[in-house]
Each structure stands twice: as C-alpha cells, then as structure tokens.
Amino acid sequence: MDIIEFFKLSAGEWFSQRTIHNLVSGELQAGKSEVNFEILEKTDSTLIKLCEQNQIDSSATDLIGVKISWNGTIKKEQVKDAGSTMLILIPNSNDSNQGILLQDRGNGNREKISGRYIMGSDDVLTLITESEGFYAEERFWYLIPNLRLRTSLVKKKSGFTLASFCSEIRRVKKS
C-alpha cells in the first residue's frame, strides 16, 4: 500500500476508543471519539494558506492534504475532547512513501508544527512531529479495511510522557 492508497482508505467517519497511559504518574485514562477524516482538494483555502506559510506550491501533483476532526470525551473526568487538525504530506522526490509533514492544529495557535512521515513496507504509517520541547510519534495500520489501529507516544521537555492505543472502527452507512 502506498501513502495515497492509505489515505483514500482512511477517508470517512470512524468511532475511536482509546486508552491513555501517563508514563510519569502511572495514571490510566480511557476515552472515545467520533472522528471524521477528509481528503482535501488542492483548492481548499486552509490548505493553500498553510502551503503559502511554508513556501510550498499547493498545486503540486504529489501533495496530499487531509483534515481530521474529532468530538469525544475522556471518561474518568468526563472532559470534552473536540478539535481538528490539517495535515499536508509532501512526498520526497525519490520516494513518495517518505516525506515532509506540515500540520495546522486549527486552534488559532500558529506555532509551526512540522515533521516527517514514513509509509513502511509493512503498510504501517508513521507520523513524527516535533517542535521546541515536544516530540510525538503516531503509528497507524489496518487489520481489515474497516478496522484501524493507532499507537502514539508524546514527550515534552518537562519530562511529561504519554502513550496511547486506539482502535478505530469505520462507520458504515446502510444503503
């Protein structure tokens, strides 16, 4: 599977259940979310704006833009967890399954978040994002087309470290 096939397979609505482990305090939390994964057209204004901010040609044929939005809760505190992010993947010229990752969290915070992606020969997508004092690594893979798994590790300079595991089931609409 290449990166384009992976994202085409990801498009749609998903139900996500996750377990979060604070590796410093040992605290465990559980949560659930509704997640929408949308592939963006190259004419999307937010995609064009993020590309312009990073001196990237948004009309490049190999560029991939996606918007991910979620609405859920963390069970222990019944805390609402909602938001969105936009990702732009820019493949390396010699290997489209590796490249640059740009991110806009959509929260008004214009902190530049960038990183890289790797689509492995094992069909596992790894996204690595970094900024000053922050490191995140997420891995996504499919067991079957409507069941996706995800793990993540988030580290902050302060020593704060979270690990999580998610199972995501595609919402299939009856016709």
mmCIF file of C-alpha atoms in Angstrom:
data_model
loop_
_atom_site.group_PDB
_atom_site.id
_atom_site.type_symbol
_atom_site.label_atom_id
_atom_site.label_comp_id
_atom_site.label_asym_id
_atom_site.label_seq_id
_atom_site.Cartn_x
_atom_site.Cartn_y
_atom_site.Cartn_z
ATOM 1 C CA MET A 1 0.000 0.000 0.000
ATOM 2 C CA ASP A 2 1.329 3.464 -0.798
ATOM 3 C CA ILE A 3 0.563 6.703 1.041
ATOM 4 C CA ILE A 4 -2.234 7.718 -1.359
ATOM 5 C CA GLU A 5 -3.980 4.344 -1.005
ATOM 6 C CA PHE A 6 -3.611 4.595 2.773
ATOM 7 C CA PHE A 7 -5.319 7.986 2.905
ATOM 8 C CA LYS A 8 -8.068 7.012 0.474
ATOM 9 C CA LEU A 9 -8.791 4.050 2.737
ATOM 10 C CA SER A 10 -8.838 6.409 5.755
ATOM 11 C CA ALA A 11 -11.495 8.760 4.368
ATOM 12 C CA GLY A 12 -14.799 8.660 6.203
ATOM 13 C CA GLU A 13 -16.297 8.571 9.679
ATOM 14 C CA TRP A 14 -14.759 6.474 12.451
ATOM 15 C CA PHE A 15 -15.606 5.511 16.032
ATOM 16 C CA SER A 16 -12.443 5.569 18.142
ATOM 17 C CA GLN A 17 -11.791 4.065 21.580
ATOM 18 C CA ARG A 18 -8.519 4.869 23.274
ATOM 19 C CA THR A 19 -6.517 4.139 26.368
ATOM 20 C CA ILE A 20 -4.016 6.750 27.528
ATOM 21 C CA HIS A 21 -1.177 5.994 29.927
ATOM 22 C CA ASN A 22 0.778 8.760 31.665
ATOM 23 C CA LEU A 23 4.200 7.136 31.893
ATOM 24 C CA VAL A 24 5.375 9.511 34.636
ATOM 25 C CA SER A 25 2.452 9.274 37.101
ATOM 26 C CA GLY A 26 1.187 5.858 36.002
ATOM 27 C CA GLU A 27 -2.352 7.234 35.589
ATOM 28 C CA LEU A 28 -4.580 5.499 33.049
ATOM 29 C CA GLN A 29 -7.492 7.108 31.204
ATOM 30 C CA ALA A 30 -9.967 5.885 28.639
ATOM 31 C CA GLY A 31 -11.820 7.862 26.034
ATOM 32 C CA LYS A 32 -13.966 7.617 22.975
ATOM 33 C CA SER A 33 -14.472 9.880 19.982
ATOM 34 C CA GLU A 34 -16.219 10.283 16.691
ATOM 35 C CA VAL A 35 -13.532 11.026 14.100
ATOM 36 C CA ASN A 36 -14.001 12.371 10.587
ATOM 37 C CA PHE A 37 -11.173 12.000 8.091
ATOM 38 C CA GLU A 38 -11.491 14.094 4.927
ATOM 39 C CA ILE A 39 -9.147 14.308 1.953
ATOM 40 C CA LEU A 40 -8.830 17.950 0.924
ATOM 41 C CA GLU A 41 -8.966 19.338 -2.579
ATOM 42 C CA LYS A 42 -5.929 21.368 -3.588
ATOM 43 C CA THR A 43 -8.251 24.372 -3.923
ATOM 44 C CA ASP A 44 -9.146 24.270 -0.185
ATOM 45 C CA SER A 45 -8.371 27.734 1.253
ATOM 46 C CA THR A 46 -6.844 26.451 4.518
ATOM 47 C CA LEU A 47 -4.612 24.044 2.591
ATOM 48 C CA ILE A 48 -3.453 26.859 0.289
ATOM 49 C CA LYS A 49 -2.800 29.158 3.280
ATOM 50 C CA LEU A 50 -0.708 26.571 5.140
ATOM 51 C CA CYS A 51 1.263 25.849 1.963
ATOM 52 C CA GLU A 52 1.903 29.575 1.415
ATOM 53 C CA GLN A 53 3.077 29.984 5.028
ATOM 54 C CA ASN A 54 5.643 27.243 4.384
ATOM 55 C CA GLN A 55 6.637 28.326 0.855
ATOM 56 C CA ILE A 56 5.104 25.167 -0.685
ATOM 57 C CA ASP A 57 3.397 25.081 -4.090
ATOM 58 C CA SER A 58 -0.130 23.891 -3.228
ATOM 59 C CA SER A 59 -0.762 22.855 -6.839
ATOM 60 C CA ALA A 60 1.998 20.227 -6.742
ATOM 61 C CA THR A 61 0.540 16.980 -8.068
ATOM 62 C CA ASP A 62 2.045 14.779 -5.361
ATOM 63 C CA LEU A 63 0.925 16.854 -2.349
ATOM 64 C CA ILE A 64 -1.736 15.268 -0.090
ATOM 65 C CA GLY A 65 -3.915 17.292 2.289
ATOM 66 C CA VAL A 66 -6.265 15.880 4.914
ATOM 67 C CA LYS A 67 -8.476 17.313 7.646
ATOM 68 C CA ILE A 68 -9.102 15.269 10.755
ATOM 69 C CA SER A 69 -11.775 16.380 13.213
ATOM 70 C CA TRP A 70 -12.919 14.683 16.388
ATOM 71 C CA ASN A 71 -15.537 15.013 19.098
ATOM 72 C CA GLY A 72 -15.334 12.853 22.175
ATOM 73 C CA THR A 73 -14.797 12.543 25.902
ATOM 74 C CA ILE A 74 -12.198 11.297 28.321
ATOM 75 C CA LYS A 75 -14.217 9.029 30.615
ATOM 76 C CA LYS A 76 -12.555 9.497 34.010
ATOM 77 C CA GLU A 77 -13.219 13.226 34.200
ATOM 78 C CA GLN A 78 -15.983 13.342 31.543
ATOM 79 C CA VAL A 79 -13.879 16.011 29.851
ATOM 80 C CA LYS A 80 -14.904 17.022 26.322
ATOM 81 C CA ASP A 81 -12.190 16.449 23.739
ATOM 82 C CA ALA A 82 -13.008 18.105 20.421
ATOM 83 C CA GLY A 83 -10.943 19.731 17.730
ATOM 84 C CA SER A 84 -9.448 19.417 14.317
ATOM 85 C CA THR A 85 -6.123 19.360 12.566
ATOM 86 C CA MET A 86 -4.986 19.617 8.999
ATOM 87 C CA LEU A 87 -2.075 17.589 7.691
ATOM 88 C CA ILE A 88 -0.197 18.157 4.468
ATOM 89 C CA LEU A 89 2.148 15.434 3.300
ATOM 90 C CA ILE A 90 4.790 16.356 0.762
ATOM 91 C CA PRO A 91 6.492 13.282 -0.675
ATOM 92 C CA ASN A 92 10.233 13.128 -1.248
ATOM 93 C CA SER A 93 11.025 13.373 -4.936
ATOM 94 C CA ASN A 94 12.761 9.981 -4.943
ATOM 95 C CA ASP A 95 10.351 8.080 -2.620
ATOM 96 C CA SER A 96 6.677 9.031 -2.277
ATOM 97 C CA ASN A 97 6.307 6.846 0.824
ATOM 98 C CA GLN A 98 8.502 9.217 2.835
ATOM 99 C CA GLY A 99 8.379 12.956 3.109
ATOM 100 C CA ILE A 100 7.643 16.151 4.972
ATOM 101 C CA LEU A 101 4.614 16.585 7.233
ATOM 102 C CA LEU A 102 3.077 20.018 7.859
ATOM 103 C CA GLN A 103 0.367 20.465 10.474
ATOM 104 C CA ASP A 104 -2.139 23.153 11.393
ATOM 105 C CA ARG A 105 -3.974 22.326 14.599
ATOM 106 C CA GLY A 106 -6.856 24.663 13.799
ATOM 107 C CA ASN A 107 -6.879 26.082 17.324
ATOM 108 C CA GLY A 108 -5.707 29.603 16.495
ATOM 109 C CA ASN A 109 -2.213 28.733 17.704
ATOM 110 C CA ARG A 110 0.026 29.392 14.727
ATOM 111 C CA GLU A 111 3.003 27.557 16.196
ATOM 112 C CA LYS A 112 4.699 25.893 13.258
ATOM 113 C CA ILE A 113 4.493 22.151 13.626
ATOM 114 C CA SER A 114 6.348 20.079 11.138
ATOM 115 C CA GLY A 115 7.824 16.671 10.875
ATOM 116 C CA ARG A 116 8.001 13.716 8.593
ATOM 117 C CA TYR A 117 6.039 10.676 7.555
ATOM 118 C CA ILE A 118 7.085 7.165 6.602
ATOM 119 C CA MET A 119 4.802 4.646 4.893
ATOM 120 C CA GLY A 120 6.512 1.351 5.661
ATOM 121 C CA SER A 121 6.673 -1.746 3.510
ATOM 122 C CA ASP A 122 4.576 -3.367 6.279
ATOM 123 C CA ASP A 123 1.704 -0.912 5.461
ATOM 124 C CA VAL A 124 2.219 0.975 8.737
ATOM 125 C CA LEU A 125 2.121 4.774 8.516
ATOM 126 C CA THR A 126 4.358 6.602 10.984
ATOM 127 C CA LEU A 127 3.898 10.343 11.589
ATOM 128 C CA ILE A 128 6.591 12.143 13.561
ATOM 129 C CA THR A 129 6.012 15.748 14.636
ATOM 130 C CA GLU A 130 8.408 17.907 16.566
ATOM 131 C CA SER A 131 8.734 21.425 17.855
ATOM 132 C CA GLU A 132 10.758 23.006 20.605
ATOM 133 C CA GLY A 133 10.308 20.823 23.679
ATOM 134 C CA PHE A 134 7.780 18.489 22.027
ATOM 135 C CA TYR A 135 8.002 15.136 20.234
ATOM 136 C CA ALA A 136 5.118 12.968 19.008
ATOM 137 C CA GLU A 137 5.179 9.708 17.102
ATOM 138 C CA GLU A 138 1.990 8.072 15.840
ATOM 139 C CA ARG A 139 1.689 4.758 14.031
ATOM 140 C CA PHE A 140 -1.426 3.727 12.068
ATOM 141 C CA TRP A 141 -2.263 0.390 10.441
ATOM 142 C CA TYR A 142 -5.245 -1.628 9.268
ATOM 143 C CA LEU A 143 -6.233 -5.092 10.427
ATOM 144 C CA ILE A 144 -9.050 -5.039 7.853
ATOM 145 C CA PRO A 145 -10.337 -2.106 5.747
ATOM 146 C CA ASN A 146 -12.878 -1.018 8.404
ATOM 147 C CA LEU A 147 -10.664 -1.561 11.477
ATOM 148 C CA ARG A 148 -7.675 0.697 12.018
ATOM 149 C CA LEU A 149 -5.288 0.666 14.987
ATOM 150 C CA ARG A 150 -3.167 3.546 16.229
ATOM 151 C CA THR A 151 -0.484 3.984 18.850
ATOM 152 C CA SER A 152 1.130 7.221 19.925
ATOM 153 C CA LEU A 153 3.916 8.448 22.126
ATOM 154 C CA VAL A 154 4.079 12.098 23.205
ATOM 155 C CA LYS A 155 7.058 13.536 25.066
ATOM 156 C CA LYS A 156 7.576 17.039 26.403
ATOM 157 C CA LYS A 157 10.824 18.637 27.507
ATOM 158 C CA SER A 158 9.435 18.852 31.055
ATOM 159 C CA GLY A 159 9.518 15.038 31.269
ATOM 160 C CA PHE A 160 5.796 14.580 30.677
ATOM 161 C CA THR A 161 5.259 11.430 28.585
ATOM 162 C CA LEU A 162 2.021 9.843 27.349
ATOM 163 C CA ALA A 163 1.473 6.620 25.453
ATOM 164 C CA SER A 164 -1.852 5.675 23.915
ATOM 165 C CA PHE A 165 -3.544 2.904 21.992
ATOM 166 C CA CYS A 166 -6.651 3.401 19.830
ATOM 167 C CA SER A 167 -8.904 1.071 17.939
ATOM 168 C CA GLU A 168 -10.944 2.780 15.260
ATOM 169 C CA ILE A 169 -13.957 1.289 13.527
ATOM 170 C CA ARG A 170 -15.299 2.821 10.322
ATOM 171 C CA ARG A 171 -18.907 3.996 10.461
ATOM 172 C CA VAL A 172 -20.607 2.223 7.575
ATOM 173 C CA LYS A 173 -23.874 3.702 6.376
ATOM 174 C CA LYS A 174 -26.628 1.330 5.328
ATOM 175 C CA SER A 175 -27.907 1.968 1.841
#
